[in-house]
PDB file of C-alpha atoms and ligand atoms in Angstrom:
ATOM      1  CA  MET M   7      13.637 113.487 -11.340  1.00 98.00           C
ATOM      2  CA  LYS M   8      11.123 114.427 -14.120  1.00 98.00           C
ATOM      3  CA  ILE M   9       7.689 112.698 -13.894  1.00 99.00           C
ATOM      4  CA  GLU M  10       5.151 112.819 -16.753  1.00 99.00           C
ATOM      5  CA  VAL M  11       1.460 112.048 -15.897  1.00 99.00           C
ATOM      6  CA  LEU M  12      -0.872 111.221 -18.718  1.00 99.00           C
ATOM      7  CA  THR M  13      -4.405 111.322 -17.426  1.00 99.00           C
ATOM      8  CA  LEU M  14      -7.927 112.458 -18.387  1.00 98.00           C
ATOM      9  CA  PHE M  15      -8.555 114.066 -14.968  1.00 98.00           C
ATOM     10  CA  PRO M  16      -5.603 116.481 -14.626  1.00 99.00           C
ATOM     11  CA  GLU M  17      -7.389 118.502 -11.947  1.00 98.00           C
ATOM     12  CA  MET M  18      -6.976 115.652  -9.698  1.00 98.00           C
ATOM     13  CA  PHE M  19      -3.310 116.156  -9.573  1.00 98.00           C
ATOM     14  CA  GLU M  20      -3.822 119.783  -7.588  1.00 98.00           C
ATOM     15  CA  ALA M  21      -3.643 117.410  -4.696  1.00 98.00           C
ATOM     16  CA  LEU M  22      -0.008 117.292  -5.187  1.00 98.00           C
ATOM     17  CA  LYS M  23       0.429 120.840  -4.283  1.00 98.00           C
ATOM     18  CA  SER M  24       0.010 120.163  -0.719  1.00 98.00           C
ATOM     19  CA  GLY M  25       2.428 119.527   2.040  1.00 97.00           C
ATOM     20  CA  VAL M  26       5.960 118.074   1.785  1.00 97.00           C
ATOM     21  CA  VAL M  27       5.517 117.339  -1.857  1.00 98.00           C
ATOM     22  CA  GLY M  28       4.011 120.802  -2.748  1.00 98.00           C
ATOM     23  CA  LYS M  29       7.137 122.290  -1.009  1.00 98.00           C
ATOM     24  CA  ALA M  30       9.475 120.082  -3.002  1.00 98.00           C
ATOM     25  CA  LEU M  31       7.661 120.988  -6.408  1.00 98.00           C
ATOM     26  CA  GLU M  32       7.687 124.850  -5.615  1.00 98.00           C
ATOM     27  CA  LYS M  33      11.457 124.347  -5.167  1.00 98.00           C
ATOM     28  CA  GLU M  34      11.830 122.109  -8.158  1.00 98.00           C
ATOM     29  CA  ILE M  35      13.438 119.472  -6.378  1.00 98.00           C
ATOM     30  CA  PHE M  36      11.736 117.356  -8.660  1.00 98.00           C
ATOM     31  CA  THR M  37       9.129 118.047 -11.320  1.00 98.00           C
ATOM     32  CA  VAL M  38       5.552 116.784 -12.474  1.00 99.00           C
ATOM     33  CA  ASN M  39       4.253 117.503 -15.822  1.00 99.00           C
ATOM     34  CA  VAL M  40       0.614 116.681 -16.208  1.00 99.00           C
ATOM     35  CA  THR M  41      -0.911 116.197 -19.773  1.00 99.00           C
ATOM     36  CA  ASN M  42      -4.660 115.689 -20.447  1.00 99.00           C
ATOM     37  CA  ILE M  43      -5.009 112.827 -22.871  1.00 99.00           C
ATOM     38  CA  ARG M  44      -8.101 114.320 -24.323  1.00 98.00           C
ATOM     39  CA  ASN M  45      -6.108 117.186 -25.926  1.00 98.00           C
ATOM     40  CA  TYR M  46      -4.668 114.685 -28.466  1.00 98.00           C
ATOM     41  CA  SER M  47      -8.163 113.198 -29.363  1.00 98.00           C
ATOM     42  CA  LYS M  48      -8.500 113.918 -33.214  1.00 98.00           C
ATOM     43  CA  ASP M  49     -12.307 113.497 -32.859  1.00 96.00           C
ATOM     44  CA  LYS M  50     -14.539 116.593 -33.245  1.00 97.00           C
ATOM     45  CA  HIS M  51     -15.840 115.897 -29.830  1.00 98.00           C
ATOM     46  CA  LYS M  52     -12.636 115.052 -28.201  1.00 98.00           C
ATOM     47  CA  LYS M  53     -13.886 111.469 -27.452  1.00 98.00           C
ATOM     48  CA  CYS M  54     -11.376 109.024 -25.684  1.00 98.00           C
ATOM     49  CA  ASP M  55     -13.453 106.105 -25.174  1.00 98.00           C
ATOM     50  CA  ASP M  56     -15.512 103.329 -27.027  1.00 98.00           C
ATOM     51  CA  SER M  57     -17.415 100.431 -26.160  1.00 98.00           C
ATOM     52  CA  PRO M  58     -15.444  97.231 -25.839  1.00 98.00           C
ATOM     53  CA  PHE M  59     -15.013  94.762 -28.746  1.00 98.00           C
ATOM     54  CA  GLY M  60     -16.887  91.469 -27.645  1.00 98.00           C
ATOM     55  CA  GLY M  61     -19.577  93.357 -25.581  1.00 98.00           C
ATOM     56  CA  GLY M  62     -19.684  93.921 -21.905  1.00 97.00           C
ATOM     57  CA  ALA M  63     -20.207  96.605 -19.423  1.00 96.00           C
ATOM     58  CA  GLY M  64     -18.674 100.189 -19.443  1.00 97.00           C
ATOM     59  CA  MET M  65     -16.097 101.915 -21.898  1.00 98.00           C
ATOM     60  CA  VAL M  66     -12.663 101.222 -22.881  1.00 98.00           C
ATOM     61  CA  MET M  67     -10.013 104.280 -23.529  1.00 98.00           C
ATOM     62  CA  THR M  68      -9.165 104.414 -27.237  1.00 98.00           C
ATOM     63  CA  PRO M  69      -5.792 103.841 -28.195  1.00 98.00           C
ATOM     64  CA  ASP M  70      -5.053 106.882 -30.537  1.00 98.00           C
ATOM     65  CA  PRO M  71      -5.226 109.683 -28.224  1.00 98.00           C
ATOM     66  CA  ILE M  72      -3.034 107.792 -25.455  1.00 99.00           C
ATOM     67  CA  HIS M  73      -0.383 106.680 -28.138  1.00 99.00           C
ATOM     68  CA  SER M  74      -0.056 110.302 -29.555  1.00 99.00           C
ATOM     69  CA  ALA M  75       0.357 111.912 -25.729  1.00 99.00           C
ATOM     70  CA  ILE M  76       2.826 109.432 -24.931  1.00 99.00           C
ATOM     71  CA  ASN M  77       4.725 110.388 -28.298  1.00 98.00           C
ATOM     72  CA  ALA M  78       4.315 114.179 -27.631  1.00 99.00           C
ATOM     73  CA  VAL M  79       5.686 113.849 -24.126  1.00 99.00           C
ATOM     74  CA  ASP M  80       8.384 110.965 -24.357  1.00 99.00           C
ATOM     75  CA  GLY M  81       9.047 110.574 -28.051  1.00 98.00           C
ATOM     76  CA  GLU M  82      12.492 109.127 -27.516  1.00 98.00           C
ATOM     77  CA  HIS M  83      11.492 106.899 -24.784  1.00 98.00           C
ATOM     78  CA  LYS M  84      13.645 108.396 -22.316  1.00 98.00           C
ATOM     79  CA  CYS M  85      11.014 107.482 -19.674  1.00 99.00           C
ATOM     80  CA  ARG M  86      10.288 104.410 -17.650  1.00 98.00           C
ATOM     81  CA  ARG M  87       6.788 104.181 -18.920  1.00 99.00           C
ATOM     82  CA  ILE M  88       4.321 102.792 -16.114  1.00 99.00           C
ATOM     83  CA  TYR M  89       0.496 101.747 -16.489  1.00 99.00           C
ATOM     84  CA  MET M  90      -1.307 102.023 -13.214  1.00 98.00           C
ATOM     85  CA  SER M  91      -3.440  98.993 -13.127  1.00 98.00           C
ATOM     86  CA  PRO M  92      -4.526  96.245 -10.691  1.00 98.00           C
ATOM     87  CA  LYS M  93      -2.751  93.530 -12.929  1.00 98.00           C
ATOM     88  CA  GLY M  94       0.578  95.250 -12.155  1.00 98.00           C
ATOM     89  CA  LYS M  95       3.081  94.191  -9.756  1.00 98.00           C
ATOM     90  CA  THR M  96       2.213  95.619  -6.375  1.00 98.00           C
ATOM     91  CA  LEU M  97       4.038  98.579  -5.084  1.00 98.00           C
ATOM     92  CA  SER M  98       6.302  97.872  -2.287  1.00 97.00           C
ATOM     93  CA  GLN M  99       8.986 100.035  -0.480  1.00 96.00           C
ATOM     94  CA  GLU M 100      11.602  97.963  -2.385  1.00 96.00           C
ATOM     95  CA  LEU M 101       9.976  98.947  -5.559  1.00 98.00           C
ATOM     96  CA  VAL M 102       9.762 102.806  -4.412  1.00 98.00           C
ATOM     97  CA  GLU M 103      13.292 102.990  -3.671  1.00 97.00           C
ATOM     98  CA  ASN M 104      14.003 101.318  -7.192  1.00 98.00           C
ATOM     99  CA  TYR M 105      11.903 104.004  -8.886  1.00 98.00           C
ATOM    100  CA  ALA M 106      13.605 106.787  -6.999  1.00 98.00           C
ATOM    101  CA  LYS M 107      16.673 106.113  -8.816  1.00 98.00           C
ATOM    102  CA  GLU M 108      15.128 106.798 -12.243  1.00 98.00           C
ATOM    103  CA  GLU M 109      15.600 110.311 -14.106  1.00 98.00           C
ATOM    104  CA  ASN M 110      12.433 109.985 -16.100  1.00 99.00           C
ATOM    105  CA  ILE M 111       9.402 108.234 -15.141  1.00 99.00           C
ATOM    106  CA  LEU M 112       5.778 108.454 -17.062  1.00 99.00           C
ATOM    107  CA  PHE M 113       2.980 107.303 -15.429  1.00 99.00           C
ATOM    108  CA  LEU M 114      -0.381 106.431 -17.620  1.00 99.00           C
ATOM    109  CA  CYS M 115      -3.707 106.545 -15.697  1.00 99.00           C
ATOM    110  CA  GLY M 116      -6.391 104.820 -17.407  1.00 98.00           C
ATOM    111  CA  SER M 117     -10.323 105.398 -16.503  1.00 96.00           C
ATOM    112  CA  TYR M 118     -13.552 103.461 -17.028  1.00 95.00           C
ATOM    113  CA  GLU M 119     -12.868  99.744 -17.644  1.00 96.00           C
ATOM    114  CA  GLY M 120      -9.126 100.346 -18.763  1.00 97.00           C
ATOM    115  CA  ILE M 121      -7.215 101.219 -21.997  1.00 98.00           C
ATOM    116  CA  ASP M 122      -7.122  99.403 -25.207  1.00 98.00           C
ATOM    117  CA  GLU M 123      -4.611  96.408 -24.696  1.00 98.00           C
ATOM    118  CA  ARG M 124      -2.714  97.513 -27.880  1.00 98.00           C
ATOM    119  CA  ILE M 125      -1.062 100.512 -25.766  1.00 99.00           C
ATOM    120  CA  ILE M 126       0.207  98.107 -22.917  1.00 98.00           C
ATOM    121  CA  GLU M 127       1.909  96.066 -25.937  1.00 98.00           C
ATOM    122  CA  LEU M 128       3.182  99.264 -28.068  1.00 98.00           C
ATOM    123  CA  ASP M 129       4.093 101.802 -25.406  1.00 99.00           C
ATOM    124  CA  ILE M 130       4.287 100.718 -21.828  1.00 99.00           C
ATOM    125  CA  ASP M 131       7.473  99.086 -19.930  1.00 99.00           C
ATOM    126  CA  GLU M 132       5.317  97.817 -16.989  1.00 98.00           C
ATOM    127  CA  GLU M 133       2.221  97.736 -15.113  1.00 98.00           C
ATOM    128  CA  LEU M 134       2.035  99.016 -11.465  1.00 99.00           C
ATOM    129  CA  SER M 135      -0.837  98.086  -8.730  1.00 99.00           C
ATOM    130  CA  ILE M 136      -1.174  99.907  -5.312  1.00 98.00           C
ATOM    131  CA  GLY M 137      -3.209  96.885  -4.261  1.00 98.00           C
ATOM    132  CA  ASP M 138      -5.955  94.515  -4.538  1.00 98.00           C
ATOM    133  CA  TYR M 139      -8.941  96.566  -4.962  1.00 98.00           C
ATOM    134  CA  VAL M 140     -10.508  98.339  -7.980  1.00 97.00           C
ATOM    135  CA  LEU M 141     -10.827 102.016  -8.260  1.00 98.00           C
ATOM    136  CA  THR M 142     -12.512 104.247 -10.785  1.00 98.00           C
ATOM    137  CA  GLY M 143      -9.224 105.326 -12.241  1.00 98.00           C
ATOM    138  CA  GLY M 144      -5.428 105.220 -12.047  1.00 98.00           C
ATOM    139  CA  GLU M 145      -5.007 108.712 -10.713  1.00 98.00           C
ATOM    140  CA  LEU M 146      -4.931 108.042  -6.899  1.00 98.00           C
ATOM    141  CA  PRO M 147      -2.653 105.130  -7.541  1.00 98.00           C
ATOM    142  CA  CYS M 148      -0.430 107.331  -9.466  1.00 99.00           C
ATOM    143  CA  MET M 149      -0.686 109.801  -6.821  1.00 98.00           C
ATOM    144  CA  VAL M 150       0.428 107.209  -4.147  1.00 98.00           C
ATOM    145  CA  ALA M 151       3.522 106.344  -6.228  1.00 98.00           C
ATOM    146  CA  ILE M 152       4.684 109.717  -6.736  1.00 98.00           C
ATOM    147  CA  ASN M 153       4.427 110.522  -2.980  1.00 98.00           C
ATOM    148  CA  ALA M 154       6.163 107.420  -1.971  1.00 98.00           C
ATOM    149  CA  VAL M 155       8.964 107.979  -4.420  1.00 98.00           C
ATOM    150  CA  SER M 156       9.413 111.610  -3.894  1.00 98.00           C
ATOM    151  CA  ARG M 157      10.184 110.912  -0.006  1.00 97.00           C
ATOM    152  CA  TYR M 158      13.607 108.920  -1.449  1.00 97.00           C
ATOM    153  CA  ILE M 159      14.449 111.946  -3.710  1.00 98.00           C
ATOM    154  CA  LYS M 160      17.340 114.176  -1.848  1.00 97.00           C
ATOM    155  CA  GLY M 161      15.974 117.602  -0.468  1.00 96.00           C
ATOM    156  CA  VAL M 162      12.247 116.518  -0.383  1.00 96.00           C
ATOM    157  CA  LEU M 163      12.199 115.388   3.307  1.00 96.00           C
ATOM    158  CA  GLY M 164      13.861 117.678   6.315  1.00 88.00           C
ATOM    159  CA  SER M 165      16.373 116.435   8.198  1.00 82.00           C
ATOM    160  CA  ASP M 166      13.943 115.335  10.900  1.00 77.00           C
ATOM    161  CA  GLU M 167      11.696 113.329   8.612  1.00 77.00           C
ATOM    162  CA  SER M 168      14.553 110.861   7.308  1.00 77.00           C
ATOM    163  CA  THR M 169      13.578 107.343   5.347  1.00 85.00           C
ATOM    164  CA  SER M 170      15.992 105.645   7.584  1.00 70.00           C
ATOM    165  CA  GLU M 171      14.082 104.988  10.850  1.00 62.00           C
ATOM    166  CA  GLU M 172      10.630 104.440   9.633  1.00 68.00           C
ATOM    167  CA  SER M 173       8.637 101.158   9.156  1.00 65.00           C
ATOM    168  CA  PHE M 174       9.953  98.813   6.272  1.00 69.00           C
ATOM    169  CA  ALA M 175      13.221 100.746   6.102  1.00 64.00           C
ATOM    170  CA  SER M 176      14.097  98.485   9.048  1.00 79.00           C
ATOM    171  CA  GLY M 177      11.685  95.667   7.966  1.00 91.00           C
ATOM    172  CA  LEU M 178       9.647  96.312  11.214  1.00 95.00           C
ATOM    173  CA  LEU M 179       6.473  98.412  12.059  1.00 96.00           C
ATOM    174  CA  GLU M 180       7.110 101.693  13.545  1.00 96.00           C
ATOM    175  CA  TYR M 181       7.299 102.146  17.621  1.00 97.00           C
ATOM    176  CA  PRO M 182       4.562 104.030  19.243  1.00 98.00           C
ATOM    177  CA  GLN M 183       5.467 108.177  19.527  1.00 98.00           C
ATOM    178  CA  TYR M 184       4.230 110.552  21.938  1.00 98.00           C
ATOM    179  CA  THR M 185       4.428 114.131  22.445  1.00 98.00           C
ATOM    180  CA  ARG M 186       3.135 116.921  25.051  1.00 98.00           C
ATOM    181  CA  PRO M 187       1.099 116.793  27.230  1.00 98.00           C
ATOM    182  CA  GLN M 188       2.892 114.267  29.396  1.00 98.00           C
ATOM    183  CA  GLU M 189      -0.562 113.156  30.533  1.00 98.00           C
ATOM    184  CA  TYR M 190      -3.628 113.222  28.383  1.00 98.00           C
ATOM    185  CA  MET M 191      -7.173 112.045  29.387  1.00 98.00           C
ATOM    186  CA  GLY M 192      -5.384 110.108  32.391  1.00 98.00           C
ATOM    187  CA  LEU M 193      -2.803 108.305  30.137  1.00 98.00           C
ATOM    188  CA  SER M 194       0.922 108.976  30.737  1.00 98.00           C
ATOM    189  CA  VAL M 195       3.859 108.835  28.383  1.00 98.00           C
ATOM    190  CA  PRO M 196       6.300 105.829  29.075  1.00 98.00           C
ATOM    191  CA  ASP M 197       8.483 106.676  31.760  1.00 98.00           C
ATOM    192  CA  VAL M 198      11.553 105.640  29.824  1.00 98.00           C
ATOM    193  CA  LEU M 199      10.983 108.288  27.114  1.00 98.00           C
ATOM    194  CA  LEU M 200      11.208 110.734  29.719  1.00 98.00           C
ATOM    195  CA  SER M 201      14.597 109.362  31.104  1.00 98.00           C
ATOM    196  CA  GLY M 202      16.931 111.021  28.812  1.00 98.00           C
ATOM    197  CA  ASN M 203      18.695 107.801  28.595  1.00 98.00           C
ATOM    198  CA  HIS M 204      19.074 107.479  24.868  1.00 98.00           C
ATOM    199  CA  ALA M 205      20.291 103.838  25.053  1.00 98.00           C
ATOM    200  CA  GLU M 206      17.468 102.812  27.177  1.00 98.00           C
ATOM    201  CA  ILE M 207      15.086 104.654  24.584  1.00 98.00           C
ATOM    202  CA  ALA M 208      16.559 102.948  21.596  1.00 97.00           C
ATOM    203  CA  LYS M 209      16.296  99.615  23.388  1.00 98.00           C
ATOM    204  CA  TRP M 210      12.746 100.119  24.487  1.00 98.00           C
ATOM    205  CA  ARG M 211      11.819 101.419  20.808  1.00 97.00           C
ATOM    206  CA  TYR M 212      13.140  98.385  19.427  1.00 97.00           C
ATOM    207  CA  ASN M 213      11.576  95.964  21.528  1.00 98.00           C
ATOM    208  CA  GLU M 214       7.996  97.830  20.814  1.00 98.00           C
ATOM    209  CA  GLN M 215       8.924  97.489  17.146  1.00 97.00           C
ATOM    210  CA  VAL M 216       9.656  93.767  17.181  1.00 97.00           C
ATOM    211  CA  ARG M 217       6.277  93.345  19.659  1.00 98.00           C
ATOM    212  CA  ILE M 218       3.897  95.278  17.197  1.00 98.00           C
ATOM    213  CA  THR M 219       5.356  93.317  14.162  1.00 97.00           C
ATOM    214  CA  LYS M 220       4.927  90.092  15.830  1.00 98.00           C
ATOM    215  CA  GLU M 221       1.411  90.877  16.768  1.00 98.00           C
ATOM    216  CA  ARG M 222       0.124  92.568  13.670  1.00 98.00           C
ATOM    217  CA  ARG M 223       2.428  91.787  10.692  1.00 98.00           C
ATOM    218  CA  PRO M 224       4.201  88.264  11.439  1.00 97.00           C
ATOM    219  CA  ASP M 225       4.767  88.016   7.744  1.00 96.00           C
ATOM    220  CA  LEU M 226       7.244  90.697   8.081  1.00 95.00           C
ATOM    221  CA  ILE M 227       9.559  89.109  10.327  1.00 92.00           C
ATOM    222  CA  LYS M 228      11.922  86.766   8.687  1.00 74.00           C
ATOM    223  CA  GLU M 229      12.911  83.565  10.432  1.00 66.00           C
ATOM    224  CA  ASP M 230      16.529  83.457   9.116  1.00 60.00           C
ATOM    225  CA  GLU M 231      17.568  87.006  10.879  1.00 51.00           C
TER     226      GLU M 231
HETATM  227  C1  LIG D   9      -5.476 100.308  -9.752  1.00 52.79           C
HETATM  228  C2  LIG D   9      -5.123  99.814  -8.457  1.00 52.79           C
HETATM  229  C3  LIG D   9      -6.977 100.535 -10.065  1.00 52.79           C
HETATM  230  C4  LIG D   9      -8.944  99.596 -12.331  1.00 52.79           C
HETATM  231  C5  LIG D   9      -8.518 102.050 -12.974  1.00 52.79           C
HETATM  232  C6  LIG D   9     -10.281  99.884 -13.314  1.00 52.79           C
HETATM  233  C7  LIG D   9      -9.850 102.228 -13.829  1.00 52.79           C
HETATM  234  C8  LIG D   9      -8.511 100.891 -11.953  1.00 52.79           C
HETATM  235  N1  LIG D   9      -4.428 100.982 -10.488  1.00 52.79           N
HETATM  236  N2  LIG D   9      -3.648 100.019  -8.618  1.00 52.79           N
HETATM  237  N3  LIG D   9     -10.232 100.849 -14.116  1.00 52.79           N
HETATM  238  N4  LIG D   9      -5.788  99.406  -7.642  1.00 52.79           N
HETATM  239  N5  LIG D   9      -7.302 100.918 -11.276  1.00 52.79           N
HETATM  240  O1  LIG D   9      -7.820 100.209  -9.392  1.00 52.79           O
HETATM  241  O2  LIG D   9      -3.419 100.558  -9.713  1.00 52.79           O
END
């Protein structure tokens, strides 16, 4: 997969260089190409924002630098073009798995009060939100989406970190995990996990998943199953 990112804050994407995603990028299992929208401003001061028509607080990103940047990186419109915005469809594990099937994705990150609406009309395929709260820019949401999607790209996760056993893959929240030491601050690991009985362990874990999901996220339990 090839991911194009357009932003006024390219340095934020240094954060992708850590951990499992960083390793995958080093190995070129997928690529992220970050473009600074400011490089496409024709203004002598490289200005990329202006005050909103109609008045109101803050600044709006002007259309031309964004339009030129999109055309420079995806002139043939090979990418699924996504604008990060609270108005978009909310990111879900289902949507993550769907994005993971794409060969080319472009993420546009807005700053300030947002971007000129005509860019959404002219150049964007869909809007995507990571949840109902307002951030200062689309960069963190974009990295959330890239991180979640990358886990479904073959070779990104090691064999012990599969996507099949976790929360949401099963539709249930995860069971509790324990590691050494066997006793910590007077608290013991549940005996069944030390029993070596794999059928019993699987049963215990499943029961814990159901118990925790009913308690914390009853909305995830579908009545017809
Ligand atoms: C989100 C969000 C967001 C909205 C960007 C105000 C700057 C900001 N983007 N999911 N203008 N939540 N964007 O808060 O995607």
